PDB file of C-alpha atoms in Angstrom:
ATOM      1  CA  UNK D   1      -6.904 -15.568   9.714  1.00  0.00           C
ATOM      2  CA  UNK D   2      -7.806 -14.807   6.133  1.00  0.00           C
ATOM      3  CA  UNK D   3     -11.164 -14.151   7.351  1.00  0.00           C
ATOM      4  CA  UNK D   4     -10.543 -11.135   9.411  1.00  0.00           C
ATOM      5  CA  UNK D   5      -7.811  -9.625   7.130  1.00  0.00           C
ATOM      6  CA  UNK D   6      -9.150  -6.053   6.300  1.00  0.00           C
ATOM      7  CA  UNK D   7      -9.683  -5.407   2.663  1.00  0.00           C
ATOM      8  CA  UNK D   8      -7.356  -3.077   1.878  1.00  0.00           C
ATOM      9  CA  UNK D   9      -4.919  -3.483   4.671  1.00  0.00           C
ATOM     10  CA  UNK D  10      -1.841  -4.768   4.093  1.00  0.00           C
ATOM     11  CA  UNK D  11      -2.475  -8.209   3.121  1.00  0.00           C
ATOM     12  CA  UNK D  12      -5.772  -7.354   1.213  1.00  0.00           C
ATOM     13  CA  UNK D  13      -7.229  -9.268  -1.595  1.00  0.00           C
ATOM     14  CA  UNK D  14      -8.176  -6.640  -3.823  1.00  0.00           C
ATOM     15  CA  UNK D  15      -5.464  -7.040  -6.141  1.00  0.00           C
ATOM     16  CA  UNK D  16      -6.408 -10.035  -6.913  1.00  0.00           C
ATOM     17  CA  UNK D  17      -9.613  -9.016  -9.193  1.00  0.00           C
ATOM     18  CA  UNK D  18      -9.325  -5.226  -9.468  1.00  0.00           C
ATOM     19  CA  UNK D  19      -8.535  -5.478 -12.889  1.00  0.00           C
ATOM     20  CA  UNK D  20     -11.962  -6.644 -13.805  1.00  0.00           C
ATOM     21  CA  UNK D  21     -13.147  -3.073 -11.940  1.00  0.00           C
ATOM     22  CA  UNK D  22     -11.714  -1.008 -14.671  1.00  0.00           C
ATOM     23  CA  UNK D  23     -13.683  -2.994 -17.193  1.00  0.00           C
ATOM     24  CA  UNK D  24     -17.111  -1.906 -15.408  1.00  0.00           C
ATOM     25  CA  UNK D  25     -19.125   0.818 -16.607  1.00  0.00           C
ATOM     26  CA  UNK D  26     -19.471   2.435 -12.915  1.00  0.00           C
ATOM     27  CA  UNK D  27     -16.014   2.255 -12.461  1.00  0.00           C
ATOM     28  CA  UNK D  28     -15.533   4.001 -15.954  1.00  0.00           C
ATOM     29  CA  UNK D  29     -17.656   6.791 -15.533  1.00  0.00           C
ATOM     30  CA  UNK D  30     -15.869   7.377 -12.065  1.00  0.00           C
ATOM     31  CA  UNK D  31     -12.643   7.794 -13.757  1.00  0.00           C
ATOM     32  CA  UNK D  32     -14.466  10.186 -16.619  1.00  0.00           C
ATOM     33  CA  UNK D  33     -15.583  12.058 -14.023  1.00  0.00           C
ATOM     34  CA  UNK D  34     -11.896  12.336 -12.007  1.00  0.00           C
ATOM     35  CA  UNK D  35     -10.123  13.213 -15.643  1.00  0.00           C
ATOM     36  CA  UNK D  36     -12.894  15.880 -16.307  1.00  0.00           C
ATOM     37  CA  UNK D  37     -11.773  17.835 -12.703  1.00  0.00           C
ATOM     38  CA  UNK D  38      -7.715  17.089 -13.456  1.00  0.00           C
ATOM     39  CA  UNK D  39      -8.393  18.476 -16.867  1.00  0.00           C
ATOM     40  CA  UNK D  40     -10.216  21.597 -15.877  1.00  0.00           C
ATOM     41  CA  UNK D  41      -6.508  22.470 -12.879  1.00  0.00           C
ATOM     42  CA  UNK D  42      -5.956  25.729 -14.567  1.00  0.00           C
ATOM     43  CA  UNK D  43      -2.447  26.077 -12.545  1.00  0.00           C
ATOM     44  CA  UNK D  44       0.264  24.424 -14.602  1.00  0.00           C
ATOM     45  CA  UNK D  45       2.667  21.378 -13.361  1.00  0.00           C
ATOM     46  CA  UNK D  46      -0.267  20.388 -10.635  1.00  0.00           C
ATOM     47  CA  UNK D  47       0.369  18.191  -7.614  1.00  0.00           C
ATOM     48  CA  UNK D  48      -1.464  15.160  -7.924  1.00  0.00           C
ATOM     49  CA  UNK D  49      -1.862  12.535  -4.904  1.00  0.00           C
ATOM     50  CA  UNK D  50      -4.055   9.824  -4.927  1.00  0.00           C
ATOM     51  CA  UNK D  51      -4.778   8.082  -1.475  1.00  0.00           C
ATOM     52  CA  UNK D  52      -5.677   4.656  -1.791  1.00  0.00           C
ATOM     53  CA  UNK D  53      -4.561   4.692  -5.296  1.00  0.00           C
ATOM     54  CA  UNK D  54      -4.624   0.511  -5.789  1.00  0.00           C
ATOM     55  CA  UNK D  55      -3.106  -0.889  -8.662  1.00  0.00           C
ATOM     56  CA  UNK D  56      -2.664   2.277 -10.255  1.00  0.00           C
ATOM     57  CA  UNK D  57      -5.096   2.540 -13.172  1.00  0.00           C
ATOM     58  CA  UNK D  58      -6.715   6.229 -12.913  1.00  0.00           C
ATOM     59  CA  UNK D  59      -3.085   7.195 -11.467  1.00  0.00           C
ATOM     60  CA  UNK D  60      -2.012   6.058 -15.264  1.00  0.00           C
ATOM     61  CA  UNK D  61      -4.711   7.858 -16.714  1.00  0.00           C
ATOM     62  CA  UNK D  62      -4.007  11.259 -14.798  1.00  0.00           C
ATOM     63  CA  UNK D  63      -0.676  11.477 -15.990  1.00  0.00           C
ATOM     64  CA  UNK D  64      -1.854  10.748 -19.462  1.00  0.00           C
ATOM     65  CA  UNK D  65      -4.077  13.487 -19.466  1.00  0.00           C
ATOM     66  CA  UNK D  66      -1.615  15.683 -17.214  1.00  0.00           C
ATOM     67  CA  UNK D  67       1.538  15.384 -18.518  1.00  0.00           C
ATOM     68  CA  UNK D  68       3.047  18.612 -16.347  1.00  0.00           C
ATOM     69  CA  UNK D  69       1.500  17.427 -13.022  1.00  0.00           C
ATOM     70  CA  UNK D  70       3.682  15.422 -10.880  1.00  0.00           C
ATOM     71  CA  UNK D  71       1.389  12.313  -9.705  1.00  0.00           C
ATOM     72  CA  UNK D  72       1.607  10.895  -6.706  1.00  0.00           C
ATOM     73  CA  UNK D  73       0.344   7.091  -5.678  1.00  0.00           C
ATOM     74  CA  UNK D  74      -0.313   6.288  -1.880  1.00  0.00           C
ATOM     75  CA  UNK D  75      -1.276   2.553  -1.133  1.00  0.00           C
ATOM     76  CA  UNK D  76      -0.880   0.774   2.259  1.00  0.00           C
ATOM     77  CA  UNK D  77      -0.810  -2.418   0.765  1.00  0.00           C
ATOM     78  CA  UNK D  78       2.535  -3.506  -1.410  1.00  0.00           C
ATOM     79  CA  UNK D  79       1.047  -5.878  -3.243  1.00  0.00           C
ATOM     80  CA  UNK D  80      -0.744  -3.004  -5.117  1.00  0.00           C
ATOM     81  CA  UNK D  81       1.976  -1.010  -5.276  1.00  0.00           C
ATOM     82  CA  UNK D  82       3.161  -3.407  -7.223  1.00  0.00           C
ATOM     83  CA  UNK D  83       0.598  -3.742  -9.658  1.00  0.00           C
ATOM     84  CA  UNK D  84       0.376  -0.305 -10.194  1.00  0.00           C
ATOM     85  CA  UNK D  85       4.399  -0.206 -11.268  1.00  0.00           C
ATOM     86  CA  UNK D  86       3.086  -2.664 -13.794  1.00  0.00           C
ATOM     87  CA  UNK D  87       0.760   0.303 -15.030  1.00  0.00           C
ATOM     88  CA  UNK D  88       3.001   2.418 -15.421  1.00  0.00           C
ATOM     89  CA  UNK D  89       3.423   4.431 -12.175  1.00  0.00           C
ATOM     90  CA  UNK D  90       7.130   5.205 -11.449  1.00  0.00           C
ATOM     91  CA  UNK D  91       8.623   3.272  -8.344  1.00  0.00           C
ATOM     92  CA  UNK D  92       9.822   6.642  -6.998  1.00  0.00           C
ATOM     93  CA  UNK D  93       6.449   8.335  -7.155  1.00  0.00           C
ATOM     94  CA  UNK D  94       4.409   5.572  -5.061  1.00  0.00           C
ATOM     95  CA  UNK D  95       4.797   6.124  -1.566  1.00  0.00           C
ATOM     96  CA  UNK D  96       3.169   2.535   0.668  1.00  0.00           C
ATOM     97  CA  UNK D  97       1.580   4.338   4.051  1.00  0.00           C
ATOM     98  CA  UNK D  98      -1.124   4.081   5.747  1.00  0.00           C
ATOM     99  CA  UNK D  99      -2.490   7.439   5.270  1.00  0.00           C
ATOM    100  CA  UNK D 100      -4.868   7.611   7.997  1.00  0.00           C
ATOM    101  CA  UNK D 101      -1.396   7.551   9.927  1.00  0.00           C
ATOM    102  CA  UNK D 102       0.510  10.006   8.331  1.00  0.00           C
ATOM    103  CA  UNK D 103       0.547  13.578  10.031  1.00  0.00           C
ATOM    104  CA  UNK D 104       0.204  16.641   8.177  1.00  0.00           C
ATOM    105  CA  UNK D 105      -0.713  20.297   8.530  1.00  0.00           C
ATOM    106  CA  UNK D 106      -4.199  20.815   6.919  1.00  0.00           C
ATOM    107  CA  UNK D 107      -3.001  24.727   5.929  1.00  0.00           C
ATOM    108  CA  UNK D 108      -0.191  23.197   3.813  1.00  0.00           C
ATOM    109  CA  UNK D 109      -1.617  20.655   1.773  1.00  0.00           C
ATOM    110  CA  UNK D 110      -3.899  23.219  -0.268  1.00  0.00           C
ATOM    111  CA  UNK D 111      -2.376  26.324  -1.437  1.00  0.00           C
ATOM    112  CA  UNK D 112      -5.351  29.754  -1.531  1.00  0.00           C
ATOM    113  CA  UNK D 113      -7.570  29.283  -4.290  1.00  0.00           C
ATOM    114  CA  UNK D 114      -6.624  25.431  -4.635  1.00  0.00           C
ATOM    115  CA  UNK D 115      -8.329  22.460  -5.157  1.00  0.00           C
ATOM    116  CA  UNK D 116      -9.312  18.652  -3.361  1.00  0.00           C
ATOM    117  CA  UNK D 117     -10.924  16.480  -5.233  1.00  0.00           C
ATOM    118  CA  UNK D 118     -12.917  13.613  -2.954  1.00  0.00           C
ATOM    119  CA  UNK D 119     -14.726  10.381  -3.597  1.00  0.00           C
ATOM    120  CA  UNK D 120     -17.086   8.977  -0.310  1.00  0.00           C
ATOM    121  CA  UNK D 121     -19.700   6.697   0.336  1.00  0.00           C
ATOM    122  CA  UNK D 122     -22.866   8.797  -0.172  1.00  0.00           C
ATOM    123  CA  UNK D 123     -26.433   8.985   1.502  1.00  0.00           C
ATOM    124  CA  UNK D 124     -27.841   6.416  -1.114  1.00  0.00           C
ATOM    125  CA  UNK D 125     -25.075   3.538   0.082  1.00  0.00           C
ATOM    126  CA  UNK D 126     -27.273   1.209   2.330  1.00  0.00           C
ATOM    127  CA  UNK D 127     -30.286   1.589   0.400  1.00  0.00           C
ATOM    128  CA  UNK D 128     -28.511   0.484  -2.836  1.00  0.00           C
ATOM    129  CA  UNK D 129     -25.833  -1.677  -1.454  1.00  0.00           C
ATOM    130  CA  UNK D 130     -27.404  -5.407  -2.212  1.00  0.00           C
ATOM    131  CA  UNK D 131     -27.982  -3.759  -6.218  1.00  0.00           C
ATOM    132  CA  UNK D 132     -24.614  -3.297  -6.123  1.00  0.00           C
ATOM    133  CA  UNK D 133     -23.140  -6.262  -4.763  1.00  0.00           C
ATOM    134  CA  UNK D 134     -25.142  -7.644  -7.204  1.00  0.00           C
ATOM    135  CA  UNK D 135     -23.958  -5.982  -9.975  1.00  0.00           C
ATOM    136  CA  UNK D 136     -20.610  -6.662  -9.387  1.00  0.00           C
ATOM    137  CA  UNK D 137     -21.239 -10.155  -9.118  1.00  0.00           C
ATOM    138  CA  UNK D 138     -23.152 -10.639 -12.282  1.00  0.00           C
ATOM    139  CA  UNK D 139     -19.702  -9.075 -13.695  1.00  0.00           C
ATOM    140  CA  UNK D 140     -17.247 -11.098 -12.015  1.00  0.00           C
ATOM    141  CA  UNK D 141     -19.376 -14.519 -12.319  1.00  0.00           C
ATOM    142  CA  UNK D 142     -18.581 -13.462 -16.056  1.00  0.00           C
ATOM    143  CA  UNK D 143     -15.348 -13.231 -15.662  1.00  0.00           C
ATOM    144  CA  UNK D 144     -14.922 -16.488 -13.727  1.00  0.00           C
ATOM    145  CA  UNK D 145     -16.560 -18.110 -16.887  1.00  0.00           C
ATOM    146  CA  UNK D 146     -13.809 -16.516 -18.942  1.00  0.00           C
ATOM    147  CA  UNK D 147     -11.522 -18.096 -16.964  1.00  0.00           C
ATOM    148  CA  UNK D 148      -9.686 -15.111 -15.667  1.00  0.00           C
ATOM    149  CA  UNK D 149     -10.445 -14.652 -12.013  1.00  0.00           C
ATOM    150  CA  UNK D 150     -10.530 -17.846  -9.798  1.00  0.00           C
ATOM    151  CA  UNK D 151     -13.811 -18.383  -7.956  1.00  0.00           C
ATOM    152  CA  UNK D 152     -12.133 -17.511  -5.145  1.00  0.00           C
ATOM    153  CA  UNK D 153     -10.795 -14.770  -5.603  1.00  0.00           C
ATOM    154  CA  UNK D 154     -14.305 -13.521  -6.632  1.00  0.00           C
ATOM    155  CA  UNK D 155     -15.803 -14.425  -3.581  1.00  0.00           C
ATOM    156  CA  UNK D 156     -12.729 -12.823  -1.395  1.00  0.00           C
ATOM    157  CA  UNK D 157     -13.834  -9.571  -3.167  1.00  0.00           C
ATOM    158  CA  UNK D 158     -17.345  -9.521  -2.837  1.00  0.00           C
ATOM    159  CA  UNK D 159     -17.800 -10.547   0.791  1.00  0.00           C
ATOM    160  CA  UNK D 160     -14.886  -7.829   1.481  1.00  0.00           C
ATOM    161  CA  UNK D 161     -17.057  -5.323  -0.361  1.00  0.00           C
ATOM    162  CA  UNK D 162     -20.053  -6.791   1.914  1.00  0.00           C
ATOM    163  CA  UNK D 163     -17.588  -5.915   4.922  1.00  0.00           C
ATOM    164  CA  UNK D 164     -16.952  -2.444   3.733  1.00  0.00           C
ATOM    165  CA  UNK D 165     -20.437  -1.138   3.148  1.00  0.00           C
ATOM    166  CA  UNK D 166     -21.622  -2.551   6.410  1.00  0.00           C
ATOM    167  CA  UNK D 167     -18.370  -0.720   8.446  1.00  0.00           C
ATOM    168  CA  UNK D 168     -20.132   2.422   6.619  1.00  0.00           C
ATOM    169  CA  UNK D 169     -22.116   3.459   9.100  1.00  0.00           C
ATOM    170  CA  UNK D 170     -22.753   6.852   8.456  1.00  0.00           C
ATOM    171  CA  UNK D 171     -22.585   7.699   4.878  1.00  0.00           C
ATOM    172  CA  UNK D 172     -22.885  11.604   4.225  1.00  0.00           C
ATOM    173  CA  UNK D 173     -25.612  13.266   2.735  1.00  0.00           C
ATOM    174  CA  UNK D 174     -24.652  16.430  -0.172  1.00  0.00           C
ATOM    175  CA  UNK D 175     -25.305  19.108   2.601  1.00  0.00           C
ATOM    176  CA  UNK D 176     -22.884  17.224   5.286  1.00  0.00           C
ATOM    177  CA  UNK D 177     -20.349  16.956   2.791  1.00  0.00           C
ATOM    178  CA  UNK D 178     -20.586  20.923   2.018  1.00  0.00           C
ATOM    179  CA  UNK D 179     -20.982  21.987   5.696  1.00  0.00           C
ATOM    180  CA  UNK D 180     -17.682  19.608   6.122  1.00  0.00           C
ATOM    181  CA  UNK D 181     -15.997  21.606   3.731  1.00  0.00           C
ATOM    182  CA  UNK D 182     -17.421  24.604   4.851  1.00  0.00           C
ATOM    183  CA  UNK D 183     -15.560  23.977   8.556  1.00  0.00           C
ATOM    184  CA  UNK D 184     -12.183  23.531   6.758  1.00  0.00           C
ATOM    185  CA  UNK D 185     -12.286  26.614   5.176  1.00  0.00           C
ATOM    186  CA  UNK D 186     -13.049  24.696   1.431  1.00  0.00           C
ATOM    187  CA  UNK D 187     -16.503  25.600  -0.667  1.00  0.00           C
ATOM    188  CA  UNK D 188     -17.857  22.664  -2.423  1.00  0.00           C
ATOM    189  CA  UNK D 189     -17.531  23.572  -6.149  1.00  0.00           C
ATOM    190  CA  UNK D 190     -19.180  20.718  -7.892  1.00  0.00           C
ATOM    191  CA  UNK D 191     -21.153  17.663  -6.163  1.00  0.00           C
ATOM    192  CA  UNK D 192     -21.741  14.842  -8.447  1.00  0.00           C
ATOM    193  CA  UNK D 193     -23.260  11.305  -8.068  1.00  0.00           C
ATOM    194  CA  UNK D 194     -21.348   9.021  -9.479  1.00  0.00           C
ATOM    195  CA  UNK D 195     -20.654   4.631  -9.252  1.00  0.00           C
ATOM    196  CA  UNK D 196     -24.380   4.007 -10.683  1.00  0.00           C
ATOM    197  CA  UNK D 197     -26.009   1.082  -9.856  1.00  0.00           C
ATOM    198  CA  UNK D 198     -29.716  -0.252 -11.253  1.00  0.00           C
ATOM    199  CA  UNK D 199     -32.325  -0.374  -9.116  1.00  0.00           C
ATOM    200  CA  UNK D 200     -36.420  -0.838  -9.233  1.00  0.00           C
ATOM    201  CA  UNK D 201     -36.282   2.854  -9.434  1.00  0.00           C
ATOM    202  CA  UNK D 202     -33.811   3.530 -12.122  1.00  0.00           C
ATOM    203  CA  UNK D 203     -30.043   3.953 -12.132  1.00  0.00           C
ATOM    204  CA  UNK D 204     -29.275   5.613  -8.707  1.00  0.00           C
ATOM    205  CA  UNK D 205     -26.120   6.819  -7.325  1.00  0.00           C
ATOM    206  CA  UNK D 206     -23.505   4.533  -4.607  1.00  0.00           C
ATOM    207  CA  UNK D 207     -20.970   7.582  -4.184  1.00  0.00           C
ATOM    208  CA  UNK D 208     -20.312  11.219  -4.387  1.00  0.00           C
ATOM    209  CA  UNK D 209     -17.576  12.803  -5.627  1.00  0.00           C
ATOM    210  CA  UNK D 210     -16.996  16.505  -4.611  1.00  0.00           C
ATOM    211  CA  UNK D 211     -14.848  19.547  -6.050  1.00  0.00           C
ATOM    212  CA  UNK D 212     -13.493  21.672  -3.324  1.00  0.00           C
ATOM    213  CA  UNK D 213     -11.457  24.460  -3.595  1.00  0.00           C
ATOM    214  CA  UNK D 214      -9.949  26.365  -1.232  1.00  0.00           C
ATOM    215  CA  UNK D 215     -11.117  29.956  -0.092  1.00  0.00           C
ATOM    216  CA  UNK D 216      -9.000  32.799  -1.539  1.00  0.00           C
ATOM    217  CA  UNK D 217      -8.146  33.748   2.120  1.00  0.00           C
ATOM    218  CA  UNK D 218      -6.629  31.747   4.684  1.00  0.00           C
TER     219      UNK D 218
END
């Protein structure tokens, strides 16, 4: 059964090693990148909620740099949860849903003038997606030879990572993601590459992460 358990179901694996992700350079200049937009919230005490938030590490790190926004974690898998109490997330702000199940009115979530922050798979993810496997298992065959992540769990990680880039199907190019935005009444503010990976051509990007903020006008 372990086989067909999805990654970050339930009873996901990811917890296991996703420690070792916030040691990564990719993973750091992900997390620049999401301070740099929580930073630049000009509304005071923001509302902060971070679906699929894992074990809590840039959750931690928004608070740090936000001290008046109230955070929010959202995790479908407890385990997780749980780790991310350990970093310092508050019980009662971590909420464990599946979020692609929870129903809400699209006109509420943003208030006029306010602002979504996204990370998705990007146009570049199948043509870049063995450089990055690779990558992260140059890192974590390090960190097995430090003795701090069993071989196992390494390999539960990386073919789960395998599974989730080939269940991408259809990553989005820059102008999908704006006309998306575009249909839901949000203009794409900034558009950045970011989770570089090395290739033969250079360092090339393995997601997006877009700015939206909502028209002034409903």
């Amino acid at each position: 059964m372990a086989g067909t358990t999805e990654p970050f179901s339930r009873q996901g694996s990811y917890r296991a090693v996703y420690h070792i992700i916030a040691e990564l350079p990719f993973y750091r200049q992900a997390t620049d990148l999401h301070m740099q937009w929580i930073r630049s919230i000009k509304n005071p005490r923001p509302l902060i909620i971070e679906a699929g938030g894992g074990t809590g590490i840039m959750n931690a790190e928004a608070r740090r740099v936000r001290t008046d926004a109230d955070v929010y974690l959202v995790d479908v898998n407890p385990a997780m949860a749980e780790r991310a109490e350990s970093h310092g997330v508050p019980r009662n702000k971590v909420i464990i849903a599946d979020i692609r199940q929870m129903s809400v009115d699209r006109s509420c979530v943003l208030k006029a003038g306010g602002t979504l922050a996204v990370s998705t798979v990007g146009e570049n993810l199948h043509r870049y997606r063995q450089y990055f496997l690779d990558y992260l298992d140059e890192h974590l065959s390090a960190a097995v030879r430090r003795g701090t992540v069993s071989p196992e769990h390494a390999m539960i990680f990386l073919e789960q990572n395998k599974r989730i880039t080939e269940a991408a199907t259809s990553p989005l190019s820059a102008r999908q993601l704006r006309e998306l935005g575009e249909r839901h009444g949000l203009e794409a503010e900034v558009l950045a590459d970011c989770y570089v990976v090395n290739s033969p051509e250079g360092p090339r990007p393995y997601f997006y992460q877009v700015l939206y903020r909502k028209r002034g006008q409903r």
